[in-house]
Short mmCIF file of C-alpha atoms in Angstrom, two decimals:
data_model
loop_
_atom_site.label_atom_id
_atom_site.label_comp_id
_atom_site.label_asym_id
_atom_site.label_seq_id
_atom_site.Cartn_x
_atom_site.Cartn_y
_atom_site.Cartn_z
CA UNK C 1 92.04 107.07 56.60
CA UNK C 2 90.28 107.60 59.29
CA UNK C 3 91.82 104.64 61.15
CA UNK C 4 95.14 105.32 59.82
CA UNK C 5 95.19 108.88 61.95
CA UNK C 6 94.38 107.32 65.24
CA UNK C 7 97.30 104.82 65.23
CA UNK C 8 99.92 106.07 67.10
CA UNK C 9 103.06 104.39 66.92
CA UNK C 10 105.10 103.16 69.86
CA UNK C 11 108.88 103.12 69.93
CA UNK C 12 110.32 101.66 72.88
CA UNK C 13 114.32 99.86 73.55
CA UNK C 14 114.96 96.57 75.60
CA UNK C 15 115.60 98.69 78.58
CA UNK C 16 113.76 102.16 78.50
CA UNK C 17 110.27 100.97 78.19
CA UNK C 18 109.29 101.80 81.85
CA UNK C 19 108.95 105.42 82.18
CA UNK C 20 106.95 107.72 84.59
CA UNK C 21 103.66 108.47 82.85
CA UNK C 22 101.92 111.23 83.47
CA UNK C 23 98.50 111.49 83.91
CA UNK C 24 96.05 110.96 80.87
CA UNK C 25 93.62 113.41 81.87
CA UNK C 26 95.76 116.49 81.54
CA UNK C 27 96.24 115.50 77.39
CA UNK C 28 92.37 117.15 77.68
CA UNK C 29 94.43 120.55 78.64
CA UNK C 30 95.25 122.71 75.77
CA UNK C 31 99.00 123.66 76.39
CA UNK C 32 100.78 126.73 76.34
CA UNK C 33 102.59 127.14 72.63
CA UNK C 34 106.03 128.71 74.11
CA UNK C 35 108.55 129.26 71.01
CA UNK C 36 106.10 127.08 69.12
CA UNK C 37 106.33 124.29 71.33
CA UNK C 38 102.95 123.23 73.06
CA UNK C 39 103.41 122.78 76.74
CA UNK C 40 100.54 120.61 78.99
CA UNK C 41 102.13 118.75 81.61
CA UNK C 42 105.09 119.78 83.60
CA UNK C 43 106.28 117.71 86.20
CA UNK C 44 107.22 118.93 89.14
CA UNK C 45 110.90 117.63 90.63
CA UNK C 46 114.43 118.39 90.57
CA UNK C 47 115.17 114.84 90.63
CA UNK C 48 117.17 113.80 87.45
CA UNK C 49 116.19 110.17 87.24
CA UNK C 50 112.89 111.18 87.35
CA UNK C 51 113.19 114.00 85.19
CA UNK C 52 115.25 111.60 82.32
CA UNK C 53 112.56 108.46 82.40
CA UNK C 54 108.87 110.41 82.20
CA UNK C 55 106.89 111.70 79.43
CA UNK C 56 106.17 115.29 80.48
CA UNK C 57 106.00 118.24 78.25
CA UNK C 58 108.53 120.07 80.29
CA UNK C 59 110.58 120.09 83.79
CA UNK C 60 109.09 122.90 86.51
CA UNK C 61 111.97 123.13 88.42
CA UNK C 62 111.61 124.75 91.50
CA UNK C 63 112.54 123.78 95.14
CA UNK C 64 112.39 125.12 98.91
CA UNK C 65 115.68 126.57 99.60
CA UNK C 66 117.52 129.57 97.78
CA UNK C 67 117.99 128.90 94.06
CA UNK C 68 121.34 128.04 93.25
CA UNK C 69 123.25 128.18 89.39
CA UNK C 70 124.65 124.94 89.76
CA UNK C 71 121.50 123.42 90.07
CA UNK C 72 119.55 124.67 87.22
CA UNK C 73 122.21 124.13 85.34
CA UNK C 74 122.62 120.38 86.19
CA UNK C 75 118.74 120.32 85.31
CA UNK C 76 118.58 122.17 81.95
CA UNK C 77 122.30 120.20 80.97
CA UNK C 78 120.88 116.59 81.79
CA UNK C 79 117.15 117.42 80.56
CA UNK C 80 116.04 116.52 76.95
CA UNK C 81 112.58 118.54 77.68
CA UNK C 82 112.42 122.20 78.30
CA UNK C 83 112.84 123.36 82.09
CA UNK C 84 110.87 126.14 83.86
CA UNK C 85 113.42 127.25 86.56
CA UNK C 86 112.57 129.01 89.89
CA UNK C 87 114.59 132.11 90.54
CA UNK C 88 113.25 133.18 94.16
CA UNK C 89 111.02 135.75 94.92
CA UNK C 90 110.17 134.30 98.31
CA UNK C 91 113.22 134.28 101.07
CA UNK C 92 115.90 135.24 97.58
CA UNK C 93 114.72 138.98 96.38
CA UNK C 94 116.10 142.18 95.18
CA UNK C 95 119.13 141.81 92.65
CA UNK C 96 119.88 138.09 93.27
CA UNK C 97 116.67 137.24 91.63
CA UNK C 98 117.72 139.57 88.40
CA UNK C 99 121.18 137.53 88.45
CA UNK C 100 118.97 134.11 89.17
CA UNK C 101 116.83 134.61 85.99
CA UNK C 102 119.86 136.12 83.71
CA UNK C 103 121.58 132.96 84.53
CA UNK C 104 118.52 130.69 84.21
CA UNK C 105 118.59 132.34 80.50
CA UNK C 106 121.91 131.98 79.44
CA UNK C 107 122.07 128.17 80.78
CA UNK C 108 118.88 127.64 78.44
CA UNK C 109 116.25 127.63 80.71
CA UNK C 110 112.71 128.22 78.54
CA UNK C 111 111.14 130.41 81.69
CA UNK C 112 112.10 131.23 85.41
CA UNK C 113 109.38 130.80 87.89
CA UNK C 114 108.95 133.26 90.87
CA UNK C 115 107.21 132.99 94.27
CA UNK C 116 103.87 134.55 95.45
CA UNK C 117 105.68 137.26 97.80
CA UNK C 118 108.07 138.98 95.07
CA UNK C 119 106.98 142.88 94.70
CA UNK C 120 106.39 144.46 91.63
CA UNK C 121 109.36 146.18 91.35
CA UNK C 122 111.29 143.09 91.84
CA UNK C 123 109.21 141.39 89.26
CA UNK C 124 109.39 144.45 86.80
CA UNK C 125 113.15 144.04 86.73
CA UNK C 126 113.57 140.38 85.84
CA UNK C 127 111.02 140.73 83.40
CA UNK C 128 113.19 143.09 81.71
CA UNK C 129 116.28 141.50 82.17
CA UNK C 130 115.42 138.44 80.33
CA UNK C 131 113.96 137.53 76.88
CA UNK C 132 112.02 134.71 78.75
CA UNK C 133 108.73 133.56 79.74
CA UNK C 134 108.24 135.19 83.33
CA UNK C 135 105.97 133.05 85.74
CA UNK C 136 104.42 134.27 88.45
CA UNK C 137 102.77 132.44 91.33
CA UNK C 138 99.30 132.99 92.54
CA UNK C 139 98.41 131.57 95.90
CA UNK C 140 95.13 133.62 96.38
CA UNK C 141 92.54 135.94 95.31
CA UNK C 142 94.27 138.90 96.81
CA UNK C 143 97.11 139.04 94.15
CA UNK C 144 96.17 141.89 91.71
CA UNK C 145 96.73 139.99 88.71
CA UNK C 146 96.74 142.81 86.74
CA UNK C 147 99.45 144.70 88.03
CA UNK C 148 101.56 141.47 88.03
CA UNK C 149 100.53 141.41 84.23
CA UNK C 150 101.73 145.36 83.82
CA UNK C 151 105.32 144.18 86.05
CA UNK C 152 106.00 141.60 83.18
CA UNK C 153 104.40 138.23 83.76
CA UNK C 154 103.71 136.66 81.15
CA UNK C 155 102.19 133.37 82.68
CA UNK C 156 100.30 132.57 85.95
CA UNK C 157 100.98 129.56 88.22
CA UNK C 158 98.00 129.04 90.53
CA UNK C 159 99.08 127.29 93.71
CA UNK C 160 96.23 127.44 95.66
CA UNK C 161 96.28 123.70 97.26
CA UNK C 162 92.41 122.14 97.34
CA UNK C 163 91.21 125.39 96.38
CA UNK C 164 93.27 125.75 92.92
CA UNK C 165 90.36 124.99 90.80
CA UNK C 166 88.25 127.80 92.03
CA UNK C 167 91.20 130.21 92.12
CA UNK C 168 91.71 129.14 88.42
CA UNK C 169 87.93 129.86 87.59
CA UNK C 170 87.76 133.37 89.48
CA UNK C 171 91.48 134.45 87.41
CA UNK C 172 89.58 133.13 83.95
CA UNK C 173 86.50 135.35 84.38
CA UNK C 174 87.98 138.39 84.46
CA UNK C 175 91.27 137.49 82.12
CA UNK C 176 89.81 135.13 79.64
CA UNK C 177 93.23 134.94 77.75
CA UNK C 178 95.94 134.76 80.59
CA UNK C 179 97.92 131.86 80.29
CA UNK C 180 97.25 129.61 83.27
CA UNK C 181 99.55 126.69 84.91
CA UNK C 182 98.17 124.99 87.45
CA UNK C 183 98.41 122.02 90.34
CA UNK C 184 96.35 119.71 89.55
CA UNK C 185 96.81 116.92 92.31
CA UNK C 186 97.54 113.66 91.92
CA UNK C 187 93.94 112.32 91.27
CA UNK C 188 92.06 112.27 88.16
CA UNK C 189 89.35 114.34 89.29
CA UNK C 190 91.24 117.10 90.58
CA UNK C 191 92.95 117.49 87.72
CA UNK C 192 90.01 117.52 85.14
CA UNK C 193 88.27 120.31 87.38
CA UNK C 194 91.71 122.63 87.27
CA UNK C 195 91.53 122.05 83.41
CA UNK C 196 87.52 122.82 83.44
CA UNK C 197 88.20 125.79 85.55
CA UNK C 198 89.93 126.78 82.99
CA UNK C 199 94.26 126.08 83.18
CA UNK C 200 95.83 125.97 80.20
CA UNK C 201 98.57 123.08 81.74
CA UNK C 202 99.24 121.23 84.84
CA UNK C 203 101.96 120.88 87.10
CA UNK C 204 102.30 117.10 88.37
CA UNK C 205 104.31 116.26 91.67
CA UNK C 206 105.41 112.47 90.55
CA UNK C 207 105.59 109.76 93.36
CA UNK C 208 109.47 109.73 94.61
CA UNK C 209 112.11 107.42 93.58
CA UNK C 210 111.74 105.76 97.10
CA UNK C 211 108.21 105.16 96.64
CA UNK C 212 108.52 104.27 92.36
CA UNK C 213 111.76 101.69 93.55
CA UNK C 214 109.37 100.25 96.59
CA UNK C 215 106.81 99.15 94.05
CA UNK C 216 109.80 97.48 92.01
CA UNK C 217 111.35 95.71 94.71
CA UNK C 218 108.06 94.26 95.61
CA UNK C 219 107.55 93.01 92.17
CA UNK C 220 111.23 91.19 92.37
CA UNK C 221 110.03 90.04 95.64
CA UNK C 222 107.45 87.91 94.04
#
């Protein structure tokens, strides 16, 4: 009986057998349960080809341009896994972030992501306008986590580059129950260090389609 429980059946098709797999270390995270679905790995991309061909639990659709409804709509429609959409907070602020958040919710996003510069009044306005989780990005120790949570943030997105594990540990010591998503880097040791520090879920930046195609072309030439 014990042996049967450990066996996991894999179902593949003739063509869809070569998917992009998230680092196996992420499976050690506790995950965050949102609407009954446990999220451990989030693929950090807006590339539809990667989104359709990876085993991540969710999509973290945040990009370095002002958020556009047409982009979030395309990603949500193409994705078969939940999508968390960036709705501004840096260059884009004020009523536009509220409008973008409401649009993302109506399009079917599981949550919205706000950048670190957004003020608490704007954060509060967004959190009151939608009925999906609002994720606030944290980049350093200067962030007043308590006021962010009071303003309606339900999940923290910790992005402290090389200092992410240290920042996660500091937050976890002060707020033992707050849900934390964090960047884990692309190495097993940094991912594990971030999880051990207290991150519940990990965002993973995948290789570009150009890099993936390069390795495929190398095989074709052999």
